[in-house]
């Protein structure tokens, strides 16, 4: 199971890195063309925007896994150890419910926007809005993978090698 989790985290990280790299290449090429030829790629800004949307939603689960989201710990800090565990369990439950709700909302957005086309790329907005249910589904998976450790200890010690797998994907 740990191996599967490491592969999942590494793959998620590699996709986020690939999207960021694509954004940098597209924007860099557009800037270079604009200053060297006085012409730019008409689709570059739009593509970079949609890639950023996808990167944000796909990277949210990784940020959750490593405690990168905002946390206010005043109440948590004044509770007893048992109270802290109960509070963390409630937080996990509320997050799961919220993430599931957002998957549902994202699917509705996809359905409503499927016939609209983006101005420059002429893609269906379905592909843009798909980032929302996919990203929140990944958040659910990441949360379920770390929930037990988070509830017990109040933090998540990443699976052995998971961080190395991501940095390895970035370097290799």
CSV table of N, CA and C in Angstrom, one decimal:
chain,number,residue,atom,x,y,z
A,1,UNK,N,0.8,-1.2,0.0
A,1,UNK,CA,0.0,0.0,0.0
A,1,UNK,C,0.9,1.3,0.0
A,2,UNK,N,1.9,1.2,0.8
A,2,UNK,CA,2.8,2.4,0.9
A,2,UNK,C,3.5,2.7,-0.5
A,3,UNK,N,3.8,1.6,-1.2
A,3,UNK,CA,4.4,1.8,-2.5
A,3,UNK,C,3.4,2.4,-3.5
A,4,UNK,N,2.2,2.0,-3.4
A,4,UNK,CA,1.2,2.6,-4.3
A,4,UNK,C,1.0,4.1,-3.9
A,5,UNK,N,1.0,4.4,-2.7
A,5,UNK,CA,0.9,5.8,-2.2
A,5,UNK,C,2.0,6.6,-2.7
A,6,UNK,N,3.3,6.1,-2.6
A,6,UNK,CA,4.4,6.8,-3.1
A,6,UNK,C,4.3,7.0,-4.6
A,7,UNK,N,3.9,6.0,-5.4
A,7,UNK,CA,3.7,6.2,-6.8
A,7,UNK,C,2.6,7.3,-7.1
A,8,UNK,N,1.5,7.2,-6.4
A,8,UNK,CA,0.4,8.2,-6.5
A,8,UNK,C,0.9,9.6,-6.3
A,9,UNK,N,1.7,9.8,-5.2
A,9,UNK,CA,2.2,11.1,-4.8
A,9,UNK,C,3.2,11.6,-5.9
A,10,UNK,N,4.1,10.7,-6.3
A,10,UNK,CA,5.1,11.0,-7.3
A,10,UNK,C,4.5,11.4,-8.6
A,11,UNK,N,3.5,10.7,-9.0
A,11,UNK,CA,2.8,10.9,-10.3
A,11,UNK,C,2.1,12.3,-10.2
A,12,UNK,N,1.4,12.5,-9.1
A,12,UNK,CA,0.7,13.8,-8.9
A,12,UNK,C,1.7,15.0,-9.0
A,13,UNK,N,2.8,14.8,-8.3
A,13,UNK,CA,3.9,15.8,-8.3
A,13,UNK,C,4.5,16.0,-9.7
A,14,UNK,N,4.7,14.9,-10.4
A,14,UNK,CA,5.3,15.0,-11.8
A,14,UNK,C,4.3,15.8,-12.7
A,15,UNK,N,3.0,15.5,-12.6
A,15,UNK,CA,2.0,16.2,-13.4
A,15,UNK,C,2.0,17.7,-13.1
A,16,UNK,N,2.1,18.1,-11.9
A,16,UNK,CA,2.1,19.5,-11.5
A,16,UNK,C,3.4,20.1,-12.0
A,17,UNK,N,4.5,19.5,-11.9
A,17,UNK,CA,5.8,20.0,-12.5
A,17,UNK,C,5.7,20.1,-14.0
A,18,UNK,N,5.1,19.2,-14.6
A,18,UNK,CA,5.0,19.2,-16.1
A,18,UNK,C,4.1,20.4,-16.5
A,19,UNK,N,3.0,20.6,-15.8
A,19,UNK,CA,2.1,21.8,-16.1
A,19,UNK,C,2.9,23.1,-15.9
A,20,UNK,N,3.6,23.2,-14.8
A,20,UNK,CA,4.3,24.4,-14.5
A,20,UNK,C,5.4,24.6,-15.6
A,21,UNK,N,6.1,23.6,-16.0
A,21,UNK,CA,7.1,23.7,-17.1
A,21,UNK,C,6.4,24.1,-18.4
A,22,UNK,N,5.3,23.6,-18.7
A,22,UNK,CA,4.6,23.9,-19.9
A,22,UNK,C,4.2,25.4,-19.9
A,23,UNK,N,3.7,25.9,-18.7
A,23,UNK,CA,3.3,27.3,-18.6
A,23,UNK,C,4.6,28.2,-18.8
A,24,UNK,N,5.7,27.8,-18.3
A,24,UNK,CA,6.9,28.6,-18.4
A,24,UNK,C,7.4,28.6,-19.9
A,25,UNK,N,7.3,27.5,-20.5
A,25,UNK,CA,7.7,27.4,-22.0
A,25,UNK,C,6.8,28.3,-22.8
A,26,UNK,N,5.5,28.2,-22.6
A,26,UNK,CA,4.5,28.9,-23.4
A,26,UNK,C,4.7,30.4,-23.2
A,27,UNK,N,4.7,30.8,-22.0
A,27,UNK,CA,4.8,32.3,-21.7
A,27,UNK,C,6.2,32.8,-22.2
A,28,UNK,N,7.2,32.0,-21.9
A,28,UNK,CA,8.6,32.4,-22.4
A,28,UNK,C,8.7,32.5,-23.9
A,29,UNK,N,8.1,31.6,-24.6
A,29,UNK,CA,8.1,31.6,-26.1
A,29,UNK,C,7.3,32.8,-26.6
A,30,UNK,N,6.2,33.1,-25.9
A,30,UNK,CA,5.4,34.2,-26.3
A,30,UNK,C,6.1,35.6,-26.1
A,31,UNK,N,6.8,35.7,-25.0
A,31,UNK,CA,7.5,36.9,-24.7
A,31,UNK,C,8.7,37.1,-25.7
A,32,UNK,N,9.4,36.0,-26.0
A,32,UNK,CA,10.5,36.0,-26.9
A,32,UNK,C,10.0,36.4,-28.3
A,33,UNK,N,8.9,35.8,-28.8
A,33,UNK,CA,8.4,36.1,-30.1
A,33,UNK,C,7.9,37.6,-30.1
A,34,UNK,N,7.3,38.0,-29.1
A,34,UNK,CA,6.8,39.4,-29.0
A,34,UNK,C,7.9,40.4,-29.2
A,35,UNK,N,9.1,40.2,-28.5
A,35,UNK,CA,10.2,41.1,-28.6
A,35,UNK,C,11.1,40.9,-29.8
A,36,UNK,N,11.1,39.7,-30.4
A,36,UNK,CA,12.0,39.5,-31.5
A,36,UNK,C,11.3,39.7,-32.8
A,37,UNK,N,10.0,39.4,-32.9
A,37,UNK,CA,9.3,39.5,-34.2
A,37,UNK,C,8.1,40.5,-34.2
A,38,UNK,N,7.8,41.1,-33.0
A,38,UNK,CA,6.7,41.9,-32.9
A,38,UNK,C,5.3,41.2,-33.1
A,39,UNK,N,5.4,39.9,-33.0
A,39,UNK,CA,4.1,39.1,-33.1
A,39,UNK,C,4.1,38.1,-31.9
A,40,UNK,N,2.9,37.9,-31.4
A,40,UNK,CA,2.8,37.0,-30.3
A,40,UNK,C,1.9,35.8,-30.6
A,41,UNK,N,1.9,34.8,-29.8
A,41,UNK,CA,1.0,33.7,-30.0
A,41,UNK,C,-0.4,34.1,-29.4
A,42,UNK,N,-1.4,34.1,-30.3
A,42,UNK,CA,-2.7,34.6,-29.8
A,42,UNK,C,-3.4,33.7,-28.7
A,43,UNK,N,-2.9,32.5,-28.6
A,43,UNK,CA,-3.5,31.5,-27.6
A,43,UNK,C,-2.7,31.4,-26.3
A,44,UNK,N,-1.5,32.0,-26.3
A,44,UNK,CA,-0.5,31.8,-25.2
A,44,UNK,C,-1.1,32.2,-23.8
A,45,UNK,N,-1.7,33.3,-23.7
A,45,UNK,CA,-2.2,33.8,-22.4
A,45,UNK,C,-3.3,32.9,-21.9
A,46,UNK,N,-4.2,32.5,-22.8
A,46,UNK,CA,-5.3,31.7,-22.5
A,46,UNK,C,-4.8,30.3,-22.1
A,47,UNK,N,-3.9,29.7,-22.8
A,47,UNK,CA,-3.3,28.4,-22.5
A,47,UNK,C,-2.7,28.4,-21.1
A,48,UNK,N,-1.9,29.5,-20.8
A,48,UNK,CA,-1.2,29.6,-19.5
A,48,UNK,C,-2.2,29.7,-18.4
A,49,UNK,N,-3.3,30.5,-18.6
A,49,UNK,CA,-4.3,30.7,-17.6
A,49,UNK,C,-5.0,29.3,-17.3
A,50,UNK,N,-5.3,28.5,-18.3
A,50,UNK,CA,-6.0,27.3,-18.0
A,50,UNK,C,-5.0,26.2,-17.4
A,51,UNK,N,-3.8,26.3,-17.8
A,51,UNK,CA,-2.8,25.4,-17.2
A,51,UNK,C,-2.6,25.8,-15.7
A,52,UNK,N,-2.7,27.1,-15.4
A,52,UNK,CA,-2.5,27.5,-14.0
A,52,UNK,C,-3.7,27.0,-13.2
A,53,UNK,N,-4.9,27.0,-13.8
A,53,UNK,CA,-6.1,26.5,-13.1
A,53,UNK,C,-5.9,25.0,-12.8
A,54,UNK,N,-5.5,24.3,-13.8
A,54,UNK,CA,-5.3,22.9,-13.6
A,54,UNK,C,-4.2,22.6,-12.6
A,55,UNK,N,-3.1,23.4,-12.6
A,55,UNK,CA,-2.0,23.2,-11.7
A,55,UNK,C,-2.5,23.4,-10.3
A,56,UNK,N,-3.3,24.5,-10.1
A,56,UNK,CA,-3.8,24.8,-8.8
A,56,UNK,C,-4.6,23.7,-8.2
A,57,UNK,N,-5.5,23.2,-9.0
A,57,UNK,CA,-6.4,22.1,-8.5
A,57,UNK,C,-5.7,20.8,-8.3
A,58,UNK,N,-4.7,20.5,-9.2
A,58,UNK,CA,-4.0,19.2,-9.0
A,58,UNK,C,-3.0,19.3,-7.9
A,59,UNK,N,-2.4,20.5,-7.6
A,59,UNK,CA,-1.5,20.6,-6.6
A,59,UNK,C,-2.0,20.8,-5.2
A,60,UNK,N,-3.3,21.1,-5.1
A,60,UNK,CA,-4.0,21.3,-3.8
A,60,UNK,C,-3.8,20.1,-2.9
A,61,UNK,N,-3.9,18.9,-3.4
A,61,UNK,CA,-3.8,17.7,-2.6
A,61,UNK,C,-2.4,17.6,-2.0
A,62,UNK,N,-1.4,17.9,-2.8
A,62,UNK,CA,0.0,17.8,-2.3
A,62,UNK,C,0.2,18.9,-1.2
A,63,UNK,N,-0.4,20.1,-1.4
A,63,UNK,CA,-0.3,21.1,-0.4
A,63,UNK,C,-0.9,20.6,0.9
A,64,UNK,N,-2.1,20.0,0.8
A,64,UNK,CA,-2.8,19.5,2.0
A,64,UNK,C,-2.0,18.4,2.7
A,65,UNK,N,-1.4,17.5,1.9
A,65,UNK,CA,-0.5,16.5,2.4
A,65,UNK,C,0.6,17.0,3.3
A,66,UNK,N,1.2,18.1,2.8
A,66,UNK,CA,2.4,18.6,3.5
A,66,UNK,C,2.1,19.8,4.4
A,67,UNK,N,0.8,20.0,4.7
A,67,UNK,CA,0.4,21.1,5.6
A,67,UNK,C,0.6,22.5,5.0
A,68,UNK,N,0.5,22.6,3.7
A,68,UNK,CA,0.7,23.9,3.1
A,68,UNK,C,-0.5,24.8,3.1
A,69,UNK,N,-1.7,24.4,3.5
A,69,UNK,CA,-2.8,25.3,3.6
A,69,UNK,C,-2.9,26.0,4.9
A,70,UNK,N,-3.6,27.1,4.9
A,70,UNK,CA,-3.7,27.9,6.1
A,70,UNK,C,-4.4,27.1,7.3
A,71,UNK,N,-3.8,27.3,8.4
A,71,UNK,CA,-4.4,26.7,9.6
A,71,UNK,C,-4.4,27.6,10.8
A,72,UNK,N,-5.5,27.7,11.5
A,72,UNK,CA,-5.6,28.5,12.7
A,72,UNK,C,-5.7,27.6,13.9
A,73,UNK,N,-4.7,27.6,14.8
A,73,UNK,CA,-4.6,26.6,15.8
A,73,UNK,C,-4.9,27.0,17.2
A,74,UNK,N,-5.5,28.2,17.3
A,74,UNK,CA,-5.8,28.7,18.7
A,74,UNK,C,-6.7,27.7,19.5
A,75,UNK,N,-7.8,27.2,18.9
A,75,UNK,CA,-8.7,26.3,19.7
A,75,UNK,C,-7.9,25.0,19.9
A,76,UNK,N,-7.3,24.5,18.9
A,76,UNK,CA,-6.6,23.2,19.0
A,76,UNK,C,-5.5,23.2,20.1
A,77,UNK,N,-4.8,24.3,20.2
A,77,UNK,CA,-3.8,24.4,21.2
A,77,UNK,C,-4.2,24.4,22.7
A,78,UNK,N,-5.5,24.9,22.9
A,78,UNK,CA,-5.9,24.9,24.3
A,78,UNK,C,-6.7,23.6,24.7
A,79,UNK,N,-6.9,22.7,23.8
A,79,UNK,CA,-7.6,21.5,24.1
A,79,UNK,C,-6.7,20.4,24.7
A,80,UNK,N,-7.3,19.5,25.4
A,80,UNK,CA,-6.5,18.3,25.9
A,80,UNK,C,-6.1,17.5,24.7
A,81,UNK,N,-5.3,16.5,24.9
A,81,UNK,CA,-4.9,15.6,23.8
A,81,UNK,C,-6.1,14.9,23.2
A,82,UNK,N,-6.9,14.4,24.0
A,82,UNK,CA,-8.1,13.8,23.5
A,82,UNK,C,-9.0,14.7,22.7
A,83,UNK,N,-9.2,15.9,23.3
A,83,UNK,CA,-10.0,17.0,22.6
A,83,UNK,C,-9.4,17.3,21.2
A,84,UNK,N,-8.1,17.4,21.2
A,84,UNK,CA,-7.4,17.7,19.9
A,84,UNK,C,-7.7,16.6,18.9
A,85,UNK,N,-7.6,15.4,19.3
A,85,UNK,CA,-7.9,14.3,18.4
A,85,UNK,C,-9.3,14.3,17.9
A,86,UNK,N,-10.3,14.6,18.8
A,86,UNK,CA,-11.7,14.7,18.3
A,86,UNK,C,-11.8,15.9,17.4
A,87,UNK,N,-11.2,17.0,17.7
A,87,UNK,CA,-11.3,18.2,16.8
A,87,UNK,C,-10.7,17.8,15.4
A,88,UNK,N,-9.5,17.1,15.4
A,88,UNK,CA,-8.9,16.8,14.1
A,88,UNK,C,-9.8,15.8,13.3
A,89,UNK,N,-10.5,14.9,14.0
A,89,UNK,CA,-11.4,13.9,13.3
A,89,UNK,C,-12.6,14.7,12.7
A,90,UNK,N,-13.1,15.7,13.5
A,90,UNK,CA,-14.2,16.5,12.9
A,90,UNK,C,-13.7,17.3,11.7
A,91,UNK,N,-12.5,17.8,11.8
A,91,UNK,CA,-12.0,18.6,10.7
A,91,UNK,C,-11.8,17.7,9.4
A,92,UNK,N,-11.4,16.5,9.6
A,92,UNK,CA,-11.2,15.5,8.5
A,92,UNK,C,-12.6,15.2,7.9
A,93,UNK,N,-13.6,15.0,8.8
A,93,UNK,CA,-14.9,14.7,8.3
A,93,UNK,C,-15.5,15.9,7.5
A,94,UNK,N,-15.4,17.1,8.1
A,94,UNK,CA,-15.9,18.3,7.4
A,94,UNK,C,-15.2,18.5,6.1
A,95,UNK,N,-13.9,18.3,6.0
A,95,UNK,CA,-13.2,18.5,4.8
A,95,UNK,C,-13.6,17.4,3.7
A,96,UNK,N,-13.8,16.2,4.2
A,96,UNK,CA,-14.3,15.2,3.2
A,96,UNK,C,-15.7,15.5,2.7
A,97,UNK,N,-16.5,16.0,3.5
A,97,UNK,CA,-17.9,16.4,3.0
A,97,UNK,C,-17.8,17.6,2.1
A,98,UNK,N,-16.9,18.6,2.4
A,98,UNK,CA,-16.8,19.7,1.6
A,98,UNK,C,-16.2,19.3,0.2
A,99,UNK,N,-15.1,18.5,0.3
A,99,UNK,CA,-14.5,18.1,-1.0
A,99,UNK,C,-15.5,17.3,-1.9
A,100,UNK,N,-16.3,16.5,-1.3
A,100,UNK,CA,-17.3,15.7,-2.0
A,100,UNK,C,-18.3,16.6,-2.6
A,101,UNK,N,-18.7,17.6,-1.9
A,101,UNK,CA,-19.7,18.6,-2.4
A,101,UNK,C,-19.1,19.4,-3.6
A,102,UNK,N,-17.8,19.7,-3.5
A,102,UNK,CA,-17.2,20.5,-4.5
A,102,UNK,C,-17.0,19.6,-5.8
A,103,UNK,N,-16.8,18.3,-5.6
A,103,UNK,CA,-16.8,17.4,-6.8
A,103,UNK,C,-18.1,17.5,-7.5
A,104,UNK,N,-19.2,17.4,-6.7
A,104,UNK,CA,-20.5,17.5,-7.3
A,104,UNK,C,-20.7,18.8,-8.0
A,105,UNK,N,-20.4,19.9,-7.4
A,105,UNK,CA,-20.5,21.3,-8.0
A,105,UNK,C,-19.7,21.4,-9.2
A,106,UNK,N,-18.5,20.8,-9.2
A,106,UNK,CA,-17.6,20.8,-10.4
A,106,UNK,C,-18.2,20.1,-11.5
A,107,UNK,N,-18.8,19.0,-11.3
A,107,UNK,CA,-19.5,18.2,-12.3
A,107,UNK,C,-20.6,19.0,-12.9
A,108,UNK,N,-21.4,19.7,-12.1
A,108,UNK,CA,-22.4,20.5,-12.6
A,108,UNK,C,-21.9,21.7,-13.5
A,109,UNK,N,-20.8,22.3,-13.1
A,109,UNK,CA,-20.2,23.3,-13.9
A,109,UNK,C,-19.8,22.8,-15.2
A,110,UNK,N,-19.2,21.6,-15.2
A,110,UNK,CA,-18.7,20.9,-16.4
A,110,UNK,C,-19.9,20.7,-17.4
A,111,UNK,N,-21.0,20.2,-16.8
A,111,UNK,CA,-22.2,19.9,-17.6
A,111,UNK,C,-22.8,21.2,-18.2
A,112,UNK,N,-22.8,22.3,-17.5
A,112,UNK,CA,-23.4,23.6,-18.0
A,112,UNK,C,-22.5,24.2,-19.0
A,113,UNK,N,-21.2,24.0,-18.9
A,113,UNK,CA,-20.2,24.7,-19.8
A,113,UNK,C,-19.8,23.9,-21.0
A,114,UNK,N,-20.2,22.7,-21.1
A,114,UNK,CA,-19.7,21.8,-22.1
A,114,UNK,C,-19.8,22.3,-23.6
A,115,UNK,N,-20.8,23.1,-23.8
A,115,UNK,CA,-21.0,23.6,-25.2
A,115,UNK,C,-20.4,24.9,-25.5
A,116,UNK,N,-19.9,25.6,-24.5
A,116,UNK,CA,-19.2,26.9,-24.7
A,116,UNK,C,-17.7,26.6,-25.1
A,117,UNK,N,-17.2,27.5,-25.9
A,117,UNK,CA,-15.8,27.3,-26.4
A,117,UNK,C,-14.9,28.4,-25.8
A,118,UNK,N,-13.7,28.1,-25.6
A,118,UNK,CA,-12.7,29.2,-25.2
A,118,UNK,C,-12.4,30.1,-26.4
A,119,UNK,N,-12.2,31.4,-26.1
A,119,UNK,CA,-12.0,32.3,-27.3
A,119,UNK,C,-10.9,32.0,-28.2
A,120,UNK,N,-9.7,31.7,-27.7
A,120,UNK,CA,-8.5,31.5,-28.6
A,120,UNK,C,-8.3,30.1,-29.0
A,121,UNK,N,-8.4,29.2,-28.0
A,121,UNK,CA,-8.0,27.8,-28.3
A,121,UNK,C,-9.2,27.0,-28.9
A,122,UNK,N,-10.4,27.5,-28.7
A,122,UNK,CA,-11.6,26.9,-29.2
A,122,UNK,C,-11.8,25.5,-28.6
A,123,UNK,N,-11.4,25.4,-27.3
A,123,UNK,CA,-11.7,24.2,-26.6
A,123,UNK,C,-13.0,24.3,-25.8
A,124,UNK,N,-13.6,23.2,-25.6
A,124,UNK,CA,-14.8,23.2,-24.8
A,124,UNK,C,-14.4,23.6,-23.3
A,125,UNK,N,-15.2,24.4,-22.7
A,125,UNK,CA,-15.0,24.8,-21.3
A,125,UNK,C,-15.1,23.6,-20.4
A,126,UNK,N,-15.7,22.5,-20.9
A,126,UNK,CA,-15.7,21.3,-20.1
A,126,UNK,C,-14.3,20.9,-19.6
A,127,UNK,N,-13.3,21.1,-20.5
A,127,UNK,CA,-12.0,20.7,-20.1
A,127,UNK,C,-11.4,21.6,-19.1
A,128,UNK,N,-11.8,22.9,-19.1
A,128,UNK,CA,-11.3,23.8,-18.1
A,128,UNK,C,-11.9,23.5,-16.8
A,129,UNK,N,-13.3,23.3,-16.8
A,129,UNK,CA,-14.0,23.1,-15.6
A,129,UNK,C,-13.7,21.7,-15.0
A,130,UNK,N,-13.2,20.8,-15.8
A,130,UNK,CA,-12.9,19.4,-15.3
A,130,UNK,C,-11.9,19.5,-14.2
A,131,UNK,N,-11.1,20.5,-14.2
A,131,UNK,CA,-10.0,20.7,-13.2
A,131,UNK,C,-10.6,20.6,-11.8
A,132,UNK,N,-11.8,21.2,-11.6
A,132,UNK,CA,-12.4,21.3,-10.3
A,132,UNK,C,-12.8,19.9,-9.7
A,133,UNK,N,-13.6,19.1,-10.4
A,133,UNK,CA,-13.9,17.8,-9.8
A,133,UNK,C,-12.7,16.8,-9.7
A,134,UNK,N,-11.8,16.9,-10.7
A,134,UNK,CA,-10.6,16.1,-10.6
A,134,UNK,C,-9.7,16.5,-9.5
A,135,UNK,N,-9.5,17.8,-9.3
A,135,UNK,CA,-8.7,18.3,-8.2
A,135,UNK,C,-9.3,18.0,-6.8
A,136,UNK,N,-10.6,18.2,-6.7
A,136,UNK,CA,-11.2,17.8,-5.4
A,136,UNK,C,-11.3,16.3,-5.1
A,137,UNK,N,-11.4,15.5,-6.2
A,137,UNK,CA,-11.3,14.1,-6.0
A,137,UNK,C,-9.9,13.7,-5.5
A,138,UNK,N,-8.8,14.4,-6.1
A,138,UNK,CA,-7.5,14.1,-5.6
A,138,UNK,C,-7.3,14.6,-4.1
A,139,UNK,N,-8.0,15.7,-3.8
A,139,UNK,CA,-7.9,16.1,-2.4
A,139,UNK,C,-8.5,15.0,-1.5
A,140,UNK,N,-9.6,14.4,-1.9
A,140,UNK,CA,-10.2,13.4,-1.1
A,140,UNK,C,-9.3,12.2,-0.9
A,141,UNK,N,-8.6,11.8,-2.0
A,141,UNK,CA,-7.7,10.7,-1.9
A,141,UNK,C,-6.5,11.0,-1.0
A,142,UNK,N,-5.9,12.2,-1.2
A,142,UNK,CA,-4.8,12.6,-0.3
A,142,UNK,C,-5.3,12.6,1.1
A,143,UNK,N,-6.4,13.2,1.4
A,143,UNK,CA,-6.9,13.3,2.8
A,143,UNK,C,-7.1,11.9,3.4
A,144,UNK,N,-7.7,11.0,2.6
A,144,UNK,CA,-7.9,9.7,3.2
A,144,UNK,C,-6.6,9.0,3.4
A,145,UNK,N,-5.6,9.2,2.6
A,145,UNK,CA,-4.3,8.6,2.8
A,145,UNK,C,-3.6,9.1,4.1
A,146,UNK,N,-3.8,10.4,4.5
A,146,UNK,CA,-3.1,10.9,5.6
A,146,UNK,C,-4.0,11.0,6.9
A,147,UNK,N,-5.3,10.8,6.7
A,147,UNK,CA,-6.3,11.0,7.8
A,147,UNK,C,-5.9,10.3,9.1
A,148,UNK,N,-5.6,9.1,9.1
A,148,UNK,CA,-5.3,8.3,10.4
A,148,UNK,C,-4.1,9.0,11.1
A,149,UNK,N,-3.1,9.2,10.4
A,149,UNK,CA,-1.9,9.8,11.0
A,149,UNK,C,-2.2,11.2,11.5
A,150,UNK,N,-2.9,12.0,10.7
A,150,UNK,CA,-3.2,13.3,11.1
A,150,UNK,C,-4.1,13.4,12.4
A,151,UNK,N,-5.1,12.5,12.4
A,151,UNK,CA,-6.0,12.5,13.6
A,151,UNK,C,-5.2,12.0,14.9
A,152,UNK,N,-4.3,11.0,14.7
A,152,UNK,CA,-3.6,10.5,15.9
A,152,UNK,C,-2.5,11.5,16.3
A,153,UNK,N,-1.7,12.0,15.4
A,153,UNK,CA,-0.6,12.8,15.8
A,153,UNK,C,-0.7,14.3,15.6
A,154,UNK,N,-1.6,14.7,14.8
A,154,UNK,CA,-1.8,16.2,14.5
A,154,UNK,C,-1.0,16.7,13.4
A,155,UNK,N,-0.2,15.8,12.8
A,155,UNK,CA,0.5,16.2,11.6
A,155,UNK,C,0.7,14.9,10.7
A,156,UNK,N,1.2,15.1,9.6
A,156,UNK,CA,1.4,14.0,8.7
A,156,UNK,C,2.9,13.8,8.4
A,157,UNK,N,3.4,12.6,8.7
A,157,UNK,CA,4.7,12.3,8.3
A,157,UNK,C,4.6,11.6,7.0
A,158,UNK,N,5.1,12.2,6.0
A,158,UNK,CA,4.9,11.6,4.6
A,158,UNK,C,5.5,10.2,4.5
A,159,UNK,N,4.8,9.4,3.6
A,159,UNK,CA,5.3,8.1,3.4
A,159,UNK,C,6.8,8.1,3.0
A,160,UNK,N,7.5,7.2,3.5
A,160,UNK,CA,9.0,7.1,3.3
A,160,UNK,C,9.2,7.2,1.8
A,161,UNK,N,10.0,8.2,1.4
A,161,UNK,CA,10.4,8.3,0.0
A,161,UNK,C,9.4,9.1,-0.9
A,162,UNK,N,8.3,9.5,-0.3
A,162,UNK,CA,7.3,10.2,-1.2
A,162,UNK,C,7.9,11.5,-1.6
A,163,UNK,N,8.5,12.3,-0.7
A,163,UNK,CA,9.1,13.5,-1.1
A,163,UNK,C,10.2,13.4,-2.1
A,164,UNK,N,11.0,12.3,-1.8
A,164,UNK,CA,12.1,12.0,-2.7
A,164,UNK,C,11.6,11.6,-4.1
A,165,UNK,N,10.5,11.0,-4.2
A,165,UNK,CA,10.0,10.6,-5.5
A,165,UNK,C,9.6,11.8,-6.3
A,166,UNK,N,9.0,12.8,-5.6
A,166,UNK,CA,8.7,14.0,-6.3
A,166,UNK,C,9.9,14.8,-6.7
A,167,UNK,N,10.9,15.0,-5.8
A,167,UNK,CA,12.1,15.7,-6.2
A,167,UNK,C,12.8,14.9,-7.3
A,168,UNK,N,12.8,13.6,-7.2
A,168,UNK,CA,13.4,12.8,-8.3
A,168,UNK,C,12.7,13.0,-9.6
A,169,UNK,N,11.4,13.1,-9.6
A,169,UNK,CA,10.6,13.4,-10.8
A,169,UNK,C,11.0,14.8,-11.4
A,170,UNK,N,11.2,15.7,-10.5
A,170,UNK,CA,11.6,17.1,-10.9
A,170,UNK,C,13.0,17.1,-11.5
A,171,UNK,N,13.9,16.3,-11.0
A,171,UNK,CA,15.3,16.3,-11.4
A,171,UNK,C,15.5,15.3,-12.6
A,172,UNK,N,14.7,14.3,-12.7
A,172,UNK,CA,15.0,13.3,-13.7
A,172,UNK,C,14.0,13.4,-14.8
